[in-house]
Tab-separated table of C-alpha atoms in Angstrom:
chain	number	residue	atom	x	y	z
A	215	MET	CA	0.170	0.058	-0.284
A	216	MET	CA	1.617	3.389	-0.811
A	217	PHE	CA	1.575	5.383	2.539
A	218	ARG	CA	4.144	2.388	4.016
A	219	PHE	CA	6.635	3.300	1.064
A	220	ASN	CA	9.595	4.744	3.341
A	221	PHE	CA	7.627	5.244	6.698
A	222	ARG	CA	11.166	5.928	8.035
A	223	ARG	CA	11.402	8.941	5.948
A	224	GLU	CA	8.194	10.690	6.171
A	225	PHE	CA	8.194	9.523	9.546
A	226	LEU	CA	11.508	11.843	10.489
A	227	LYS	CA	10.346	14.436	7.959
A	228	SER	CA	6.885	14.629	10.292
A	229	THR	CA	8.975	14.750	13.548
A	230	GLY	CA	11.221	17.393	11.420
A	231	PHE	CA	14.097	16.072	11.585
A	232	PHE	CA	15.103	16.919	7.837
A	233	HIS	CA	15.253	20.538	9.101
A	234	ARG	CA	16.558	21.064	12.343
A	235	LYS	CA	19.990	20.890	14.518
A	236	LEU	CA	19.818	17.610	16.455
A	237	HIS	CA	21.943	17.007	19.856
A	238	SER	CA	25.526	15.393	19.569
A	239	GLY	CA	23.709	12.711	21.416
A	240	LEU	CA	21.944	10.637	24.013
A	241	GLU	CA	24.829	9.950	26.334
A	242	ASP	CA	23.329	11.646	29.837
A	243	ALA	CA	19.255	11.859	28.214
A	244	GLY	CA	18.082	9.847	30.826
A	245	PRO	CA	14.586	7.372	31.472
A	246	MET	CA	12.802	7.666	27.880
A	247	ALA	CA	9.689	5.700	26.246
A	248	SER	CA	8.195	5.871	23.188
A	249	ARG	CA	5.106	4.444	20.904
A	250	LEU	CA	6.563	2.855	17.339
A	251	LYS	CA	4.582	3.915	15.091
A	252	SER	CA	7.540	2.405	12.801
A	253	ARG	CA	6.164	-0.841	13.907
A	254	SER	CA	3.083	-3.595	13.216
A	255	VAL	CA	1.780	-6.639	15.558
A	256	VAL	CA	1.026	-9.493	14.333
A	257	ARG	CA	-0.839	-12.483	15.984
A	258	PHE	CA	-0.022	-16.448	15.129
A	259	SER	CA	-2.974	-18.609	16.834
A	260	GLY	CA	-3.205	-22.310	16.382
A	261	PRO	CA	-1.354	-26.552	17.208
A	262	ASP	CA	1.464	-25.492	14.824
A	263	THR	CA	1.667	-22.211	15.927
A	264	VAL	CA	5.179	-22.588	17.103
A	265	LYS	CA	5.755	-25.436	14.825
A	266	PHE	CA	5.640	-23.822	11.876
A	267	LEU	CA	7.444	-20.623	13.173
A	268	GLN	CA	10.179	-22.611	14.561
A	269	GLY	CA	10.241	-23.965	10.459
A	270	LEU	CA	11.215	-20.609	9.365
A	271	LEU	CA	12.774	-18.151	12.070
A	272	THR	CA	16.038	-17.895	12.926
A	273	ASN	CA	15.935	-19.065	16.751
A	274	ASP	CA	14.218	-21.272	18.388
A	275	VAL	CA	11.113	-20.671	19.381
A	276	ARG	CA	10.413	-23.865	21.196
A	277	ARG	CA	10.824	-22.143	23.718
A	278	PHE	CA	7.760	-20.352	23.672
A	279	GLY	CA	5.818	-24.191	23.231
A	280	ASP	CA	8.071	-24.916	26.946
A	281	SER	CA	4.809	-24.941	29.359
A	282	SER	CA	7.984	-26.223	31.941
A	283	GLY	CA	8.414	-22.524	31.675
A	284	GLU	CA	11.452	-20.416	31.830
A	285	LYS	CA	12.885	-17.993	33.159
A	286	SER	CA	11.274	-15.005	32.103
A	287	SER	CA	13.913	-11.250	31.013
A	288	ALA	CA	11.183	-9.554	32.178
A	289	VAL	CA	11.911	-7.511	35.749
A	290	PRO	CA	11.076	-9.290	39.199
A	291	THR	CA	8.210	-7.658	41.580
A	292	PRO	CA	7.751	-9.044	44.398
A	293	ASN	CA	3.231	-9.766	43.567
A	294	MET	CA	4.614	-11.824	40.546
A	295	ALA	CA	2.844	-14.817	40.481
A	296	SER	CA	4.783	-16.577	38.182
A	297	VAL	CA	7.398	-16.412	36.011
A	298	SER	CA	6.571	-15.473	31.694
A	299	THR	CA	8.628	-16.761	29.034
A	300	PRO	CA	10.551	-13.880	27.688
A	301	PRO	CA	10.549	-11.922	24.237
A	302	MET	CA	12.195	-13.554	21.882
A	303	TYR	CA	14.674	-11.614	18.607
A	304	ALA	CA	14.655	-13.541	14.974
A	305	ALA	CA	14.437	-13.453	11.485
A	306	LEU	CA	13.257	-14.953	8.449
A	307	LEU	CA	15.467	-15.062	5.532
A	308	THR	CA	16.080	-16.165	1.998
A	309	PRO	CA	16.233	-18.610	1.157
A	310	GLN	CA	20.138	-17.816	-0.063
A	311	GLY	CA	20.376	-16.675	3.621
A	312	ARG	CA	19.374	-12.809	3.469
A	313	PHE	CA	17.723	-10.833	6.102
A	314	LEU	CA	13.666	-10.414	4.961
A	315	TYR	CA	11.897	-10.114	8.047
A	316	ASP	CA	12.430	-9.541	11.930
A	317	PHE	CA	10.063	-10.105	14.494
A	318	PHE	CA	9.875	-9.695	18.097
A	319	LEU	CA	7.733	-12.269	19.472
A	320	TYR	CA	5.547	-12.319	22.603
A	321	SER	CA	3.615	-14.726	24.369
A	322	PRO	CA	0.588	-13.449	26.387
A	323	SER	CA	0.036	-14.364	29.921
A	324	ARG	CA	-1.106	-17.634	30.631
A	325	PRO	CA	-4.966	-16.901	32.674
A	326	GLU	CA	-2.994	-17.245	36.097
A	327	GLU	CA	-0.649	-15.635	35.648
A	328	LYS	CA	-2.335	-12.496	35.427
A	329	LEU	CA	-3.385	-9.758	38.086
A	330	ASP	CA	-5.144	-6.664	37.902
A	331	ARG	CA	-4.101	-3.092	38.481
A	332	THR	CA	-4.914	-3.978	42.572
A	333	GLY	CA	-2.256	-6.811	42.228
A	334	SER	CA	-5.494	-9.098	43.130
A	335	GLY	CA	-5.239	-13.382	41.218
A	336	PRO	CA	-7.140	-13.238	38.099
A	337	GLY	CA	-10.886	-13.894	38.787
A	338	SER	CA	-12.672	-16.451	36.210
A	339	ASP	CA	-10.720	-16.561	32.483
A	340	SER	CA	-11.770	-19.479	29.428
A	341	GLY	CA	-10.544	-22.566	29.358
A	342	ARG	CA	-7.439	-23.070	26.898
A	343	ASP	CA	-8.260	-25.582	24.143
A	344	GLY	CA	-4.780	-26.493	23.099
A	345	SER	CA	-3.984	-23.839	20.980
A	346	VAL	CA	-0.519	-21.247	21.443
A	347	GLU	CA	-0.914	-17.906	20.901
A	348	LEU	CA	1.863	-15.827	20.170
A	349	PHE	CA	2.214	-12.450	19.135
A	350	ALA	CA	4.902	-10.369	16.989
A	351	ASP	CA	6.030	-6.735	16.567
A	352	VAL	CA	7.512	-5.827	13.046
A	353	ASP	CA	8.038	-3.443	10.593
A	354	VAL	CA	5.437	-0.886	9.362
A	355	ASP	CA	6.558	-1.047	5.767
A	356	VAL	CA	6.846	-4.328	4.556
A	357	LEU	CA	3.699	-5.951	6.226
A	358	ASP	CA	1.579	-6.620	3.990
A	359	GLU	CA	4.071	-8.507	2.305
A	360	LEU	CA	5.517	-9.739	5.013
A	361	LEU	CA	1.852	-11.547	5.972
A	362	GLU	CA	1.513	-12.716	1.909
A	363	THR	CA	4.906	-14.466	2.523
A	364	LEU	CA	4.114	-15.596	6.360
A	365	LYS	CA	0.262	-17.390	3.779
A	366	LYS	CA	2.425	-18.805	1.343
A	367	TYR	CA	4.548	-21.448	3.953
A	368	ARG	CA	1.768	-21.701	6.363
A	369	LEU	CA	0.677	-24.459	3.547
A	370	ARG	CA	-2.051	-27.160	5.593
A	371	SER	CA	-0.262	-25.741	9.080
A	372	LYS	CA	-3.451	-25.637	12.009
A	373	VAL	CA	-1.951	-21.829	12.311
A	374	ASP	CA	-4.561	-18.622	12.010
A	375	ILE	CA	-1.749	-15.610	11.118
A	376	GLU	CA	-3.660	-11.928	11.896
A	377	ASN	CA	-2.810	-8.183	12.435
A	378	VAL	CA	-3.712	-6.897	15.690
A	379	ALA	CA	-2.110	-3.025	14.498
A	380	GLU	CA	-5.532	-1.338	15.523
A	381	GLU	CA	-5.965	-3.713	18.364
A	382	PHE	CA	-1.945	-3.522	19.658
A	383	SER	CA	0.807	-1.084	19.738
A	384	CYS	CA	4.978	-1.413	20.025
A	385	TRP	CA	6.361	0.777	22.635
A	386	GLN	CA	10.161	0.793	24.127
A	387	ARG	CA	11.882	2.249	27.344
A	388	TYR	CA	15.104	3.037	27.223
A	389	GLY	CA	17.780	6.186	28.761
A	390	ARG	CA	20.717	5.982	30.991
A	391	GLY	CA	19.642	5.350	34.748
A	392	LEU	CA	16.373	2.190	33.968
A	393	THR	CA	15.861	0.259	36.435
A	394	GLY	CA	14.523	-3.092	37.355
A	395	SER	CA	13.523	-2.483	40.931
A	396	SER	CA	10.032	-1.589	40.474
A	397	SER	CA	6.846	-3.733	38.956
A	398	VAL	CA	6.613	-3.258	35.923
A	399	GLY	CA	2.868	-4.579	34.368
A	400	TRP	CA	-0.412	-5.758	34.374
A	401	GLY	CA	0.167	-9.508	33.305
A	402	GLY	CA	3.329	-9.887	36.050
A	403	GLY	CA	2.694	-8.316	38.621
A	404	VAL	CA	0.883	-4.861	40.731
A	405	ASP	CA	2.351	-1.307	39.275
A	406	ARG	CA	2.078	1.693	41.241
A	407	ALA	CA	4.294	3.598	39.444
A	408	GLY	CA	2.514	3.560	36.331
A	409	GLU	CA	-1.361	2.856	37.505
A	410	THR	CA	-1.819	6.391	37.767
A	411	THR	CA	-0.985	6.767	33.457
A	412	ALA	CA	-2.545	3.412	32.467
A	413	SER	CA	-5.721	3.666	31.102
A	414	GLY	CA	-7.510	0.181	30.263
A	415	ASN	CA	-8.518	-1.890	31.761
A	416	LYS	CA	-6.943	-4.296	30.170
A	417	TYR	CA	-4.380	-6.606	31.892
A	418	GLY	CA	-1.666	-9.248	30.729
A	419	TRP	CA	1.633	-6.952	29.495
A	420	GLN	CA	4.313	-6.428	31.267
A	421	TRP	CA	7.408	-4.865	30.418
A	422	TYR	CA	10.783	-6.912	28.762
A	423	GLU	CA	14.606	-6.741	28.694
A	424	ASP	CA	15.295	-5.878	25.117
A	425	PRO	CA	15.959	-9.927	24.086
A	426	ARG	CA	18.609	-7.928	21.695
A	427	LEU	CA	21.233	-6.279	24.751
A	428	GLU	CA	20.814	-4.742	27.730
A	429	CYS	CA	21.330	-1.294	26.769
A	430	LEU	CA	18.603	-0.897	24.642
A	431	GLY	CA	16.492	-1.640	27.362
A	432	TYR	CA	12.652	-2.190	27.677
A	433	ARG	CA	10.371	-3.092	24.878
A	434	SER	CA	6.488	-4.839	25.028
A	435	ILE	CA	3.230	-5.001	23.224
A	436	PHE	CA	0.449	-2.986	24.744
A	437	PRO	CA	-3.282	-2.358	23.629
A	438	SER	CA	-3.623	0.387	21.294
A	439	ASP	CA	-5.827	1.861	24.203
A	440	ALA	CA	-4.186	2.254	27.217
A	441	THR	CA	-0.916	3.564	27.762
A	442	PRO	CA	1.732	1.134	29.060
A	443	PRO	CA	2.907	1.490	33.077
A	444	LEU	CA	5.747	3.600	33.414
A	445	VAL	CA	4.931	6.216	30.555
A	446	GLU	CA	4.962	9.721	32.234
A	447	ALA	CA	4.219	12.379	30.723
A	448	ASP	CA	6.843	13.881	30.652
A	449	LYS	CA	8.931	10.716	29.474
A	450	GLU	CA	7.062	9.523	27.020
A	451	THR	CA	9.586	11.026	23.515
A	452	ASP	CA	9.656	10.821	19.461
A	453	GLU	CA	10.498	7.907	18.162
A	454	SER	CA	13.679	9.601	16.959
A	455	ASN	CA	14.996	9.137	20.125
A	456	TYR	CA	14.932	5.604	20.259
A	457	LEU	CA	16.378	5.529	16.510
A	458	LEU	CA	18.997	8.340	17.177
A	459	TRP	CA	19.496	5.688	20.671
A	460	ARG	CA	20.621	2.249	18.322
A	461	LEU	CA	22.753	4.030	16.073
A	462	GLU	CA	24.752	4.978	18.745
A	463	HIS	CA	25.374	1.445	20.351
A	464	GLY	CA	25.025	0.610	16.296
A	465	VAL	CA	21.551	-1.725	16.484
A	466	ALA	CA	19.698	-1.842	13.063
A	467	GLU	CA	16.266	-2.743	13.330
A	468	GLY	CA	13.709	-2.393	10.287
A	469	SER	CA	14.074	-4.149	6.685
A	470	ALA	CA	14.741	0.050	6.494
A	471	GLU	CA	18.224	0.082	8.605
A	472	ILE	CA	19.018	-4.538	7.298
A	473	PRO	CA	18.027	-4.444	3.415
A	474	LYS	CA	15.888	-7.177	2.983
A	475	GLY	CA	17.073	-9.677	0.422
A	476	GLU	CA	21.527	-8.272	0.170
A	477	ALA	CA	21.450	-8.038	4.053
A	478	ILE	CA	24.400	-11.127	5.780
A	479	PRO	CA	23.183	-11.272	9.002
A	480	LEU	CA	26.247	-12.067	10.545
A	481	GLU	CA	27.029	-8.810	9.298
A	482	TYR	CA	24.634	-6.808	10.459
A	483	ASN	CA	25.331	-8.882	14.237
A	484	PHE	CA	22.696	-10.232	14.639
A	485	VAL	CA	24.543	-13.720	16.289
A	486	GLY	CA	26.085	-11.146	19.133
A	487	LEU	CA	21.853	-9.359	19.224
A	488	ASN	CA	20.849	-13.376	20.098
A	489	ALA	CA	18.961	-13.523	17.078
A	490	ILE	CA	20.171	-16.839	15.794
A	491	SER	CA	19.949	-20.255	17.150
A	492	PHE	CA	22.876	-22.801	16.510
A	493	ASP	CA	21.446	-26.267	17.512
A	494	LYS	CA	17.630	-26.206	16.678
A	495	GLY	CA	17.910	-27.530	13.516
A	496	CYS	CA	16.891	-26.351	9.926
A	497	TYR	CA	14.424	-23.502	8.979
A	498	VAL	CA	15.239	-21.215	5.756
A	499	GLY	CA	18.596	-20.066	4.416
A	500	GLN	CA	19.362	-22.230	8.055
A	501	GLU	CA	22.394	-24.203	5.562
A	502	LEU	CA	24.848	-20.654	4.342
A	503	ILE	CA	24.332	-18.413	8.093
A	504	ALA	CA	26.128	-22.064	9.213
A	505	ARG	CA	28.163	-21.827	6.724
A	506	THR	CA	28.821	-18.717	7.557
A	507	HIS	CA	29.641	-19.100	10.765
A	508	HIS	CA	31.511	-22.147	11.594
A	509	ARG	CA	34.514	-20.535	9.643
A	510	GLY	CA	35.429	-18.296	12.376
A	511	VAL	CA	35.974	-14.613	10.810
A	512	ILE	CA	33.686	-11.424	9.516
A	513	ARG	CA	35.461	-9.218	8.530
A	514	LYS	CA	32.697	-6.476	7.916
A	515	ARG	CA	29.758	-6.396	9.853
A	516	LEU	CA	27.853	-3.270	10.944
A	517	ILE	CA	29.658	-0.691	13.437
A	518	PRO	CA	28.309	2.789	15.309
A	519	LEU	CA	29.260	6.177	12.879
A	520	ARG	CA	30.289	10.235	13.818
A	521	PHE	CA	30.216	12.004	11.182
A	522	ILE	CA	33.207	15.174	12.294
A	523	ASP	CA	35.398	17.802	10.427
A	524	SER	CA	39.011	18.031	10.774
A	525	ASN	CA	38.544	20.055	13.847
A	526	GLY	CA	36.798	17.582	15.442
A	527	LYS	CA	33.723	18.823	15.685
A	528	GLU	CA	30.335	16.622	15.425
A	529	LEU	CA	28.340	18.107	11.849
A	530	ASN	CA	24.750	17.640	11.700
A	531	GLN	CA	22.544	16.834	8.507
A	532	LYS	CA	25.655	16.175	5.648
A	533	ILE	CA	25.445	12.263	5.696
A	534	ALA	CA	22.322	10.251	3.533
A	535	ALA	CA	21.875	6.985	3.937
A	536	GLY	CA	23.593	4.993	1.333
A	537	ALA	CA	27.361	7.078	1.384
A	538	GLU	CA	30.696	5.603	0.475
A	539	VAL	CA	33.064	5.516	3.651
A	540	VAL	CA	36.879	5.703	1.877
A	541	GLU	CA	39.980	5.934	3.500
A	542	SER	CA	41.589	8.886	2.835
A	543	GLY	CA	44.643	8.628	1.709
A	544	THR	CA	44.079	5.480	-1.298
A	545	GLY	CA	40.313	5.981	-1.293
A	546	LYS	CA	39.691	1.840	-0.973
A	547	LYS	CA	36.125	1.701	0.228
A	548	MET	CA	35.974	0.783	3.840
A	549	GLY	CA	32.278	0.442	3.909
A	550	THR	CA	28.649	2.091	3.232
A	551	VAL	CA	26.409	4.195	5.300
A	552	SER	CA	23.300	2.592	5.777
A	553	THR	CA	20.876	4.918	7.871
A	554	ALA	CA	22.958	8.746	9.166
A	555	LEU	CA	20.975	11.056	11.802
A	556	GLY	CA	22.603	13.505	12.650
A	557	SER	CA	26.428	13.350	13.817
A	558	ARG	CA	25.464	9.736	13.409
A	559	GLY	CA	24.433	6.858	11.580
A	560	MET	CA	26.523	2.658	10.909
A	561	GLY	CA	27.514	1.363	8.180
A	562	VAL	CA	28.771	-2.138	7.016
A	563	MET	CA	32.202	-1.574	7.809
A	564	ARG	CA	35.804	-3.776	7.587
A	565	VAL	CA	36.448	-4.676	11.298
A	566	GLU	CA	39.883	-4.573	10.588
A	567	GLU	CA	40.494	-1.156	8.453
A	568	ALA	CA	37.756	1.079	10.345
A	569	PHE	CA	39.573	0.760	13.801
A	570	LYS	CA	42.668	0.801	12.831
A	571	PRO	CA	44.516	3.394	14.751
A	572	SER	CA	46.359	5.007	12.044
A	573	ALA	CA	42.873	4.259	9.742
A	574	GLU	CA	41.771	8.201	7.440
A	575	LEU	CA	38.346	7.532	7.544
A	576	ILE	CA	36.327	10.143	4.976
A	577	VAL	CA	32.577	10.109	2.859
A	578	LYS	CA	33.547	9.575	-0.626
A	579	ASP	CA	33.291	12.615	-2.955
A	580	SER	CA	32.207	14.562	0.530
A	581	GLU	CA	35.920	15.185	1.891
A	582	ASP	CA	35.712	18.101	5.011
A	583	VAL	CA	33.406	14.812	6.348
A	584	LYS	CA	35.294	12.998	8.073
A	585	VAL	CA	33.897	9.093	9.832
A	586	GLU	CA	34.573	8.325	13.240
A	587	ALA	CA	33.819	4.321	13.521
A	588	ILE	CA	32.861	3.834	17.181
A	589	LYS	CA	34.104	0.562	19.102
A	590	PRO	CA	30.672	-0.220	21.059
A	591	THR	CA	30.814	-2.101	24.061
A	592	TRP	CA	28.356	-4.819	23.875
A	593	TRP	CA	30.383	-5.497	20.674
A	594	PRO	CA	32.470	-9.642	22.778
A	595	ALA	CA	35.864	-9.883	22.020
A	596	GLU	CA	36.196	-11.579	20.040
A	597	TRP	CA	35.194	-9.748	16.895
A	598	PHE	CA	38.059	-7.514	17.936
A	599	GLN	CA	40.430	-10.166	17.448
A	600	GLN	CA	39.173	-11.902	14.628
A	601	ASN	CA	41.070	-9.184	12.891
A	602	GLN	CA	43.991	-8.174	15.027
A	603	SER	CA	46.330	-9.184	12.344
A	604	GLY	CA	45.485	-6.421	10.196
A	605	VAL	CA	45.435	-4.126	12.959
A	606	ALA	CA	48.807	-5.128	14.885
A	607	ALA	CA	50.906	-5.338	10.714
A	608	ALA	CA	48.991	-1.624	11.036
């Protein structure tokens, strides 16, 4: 549909990010929350739900079918009745192992886990019919295409796939100073701090630690007619700030930032983002992913970037996605900017050259714009060690 043609670009225009100067970063920003209009919500239900997704996605979806209950990443609360399954990040790939769509999967709290806002246990609830229900937040720009793709794969599987974007919205809490000492939702316990800001009477949802990285904060889906717990007026902020937060950590999300049909998931750090299981067995595109992973060296990775002038001053609104980053002296291509906002960006770069102390990177055809590659604090040490030979020889 035409209104989905480029949500992120139109979103940034509407919020003024193409016209106003950004601050240099969010390093000192306190807790924030954003409703993610760039994401939509899909519901899967039916007895074959887990089996269906298990054969498609990169992560081990069987966890959602384990009634024993694994340790949840939801923030623990004194009133939590029981532990719900934490969300999962995963992707659907092409048969050739290239990225198509990303998914954040959620399991709604079981009836016996749901508490109301007073902290009381559940009343009567309908009995179970043996089916499994999962929700996923997905990229709104490709929602119609994604639904069509899933239904092609469904064949005879007993699973219903529904667009529930009108009923549910995706939210993210992030920034400095987030704490896990408070109750965080209606599904796992009563949230006294958020009671006054929450509206509606639908229970059973709660904040969870982002399944990718701790530094990204908390994520969940909530009824669209309710303000989530812990989201106060002075803490709710534009989604562009969430994009900037991810840029500073080098984490891409959605097909606008992870090129559909082109991106290699390992170069976009999907292993470090807990999106791939190497123990689950077959899924679409699994062969290339396994072969590349076991080869041991990923020479190009998505890296956070900062755009500065010759004096080290940050430059705003100078760079667009698709700009080439080259070595100043030789003109050798080091990578390409995939996403940019203000003075920050990220791009798939040659790791060895990008982090050489002697490297001087610039934007091709814009020699006045220098590029600083930033080492993410969350990267495993072995990602640097894989390329140490080249760095040591420099």
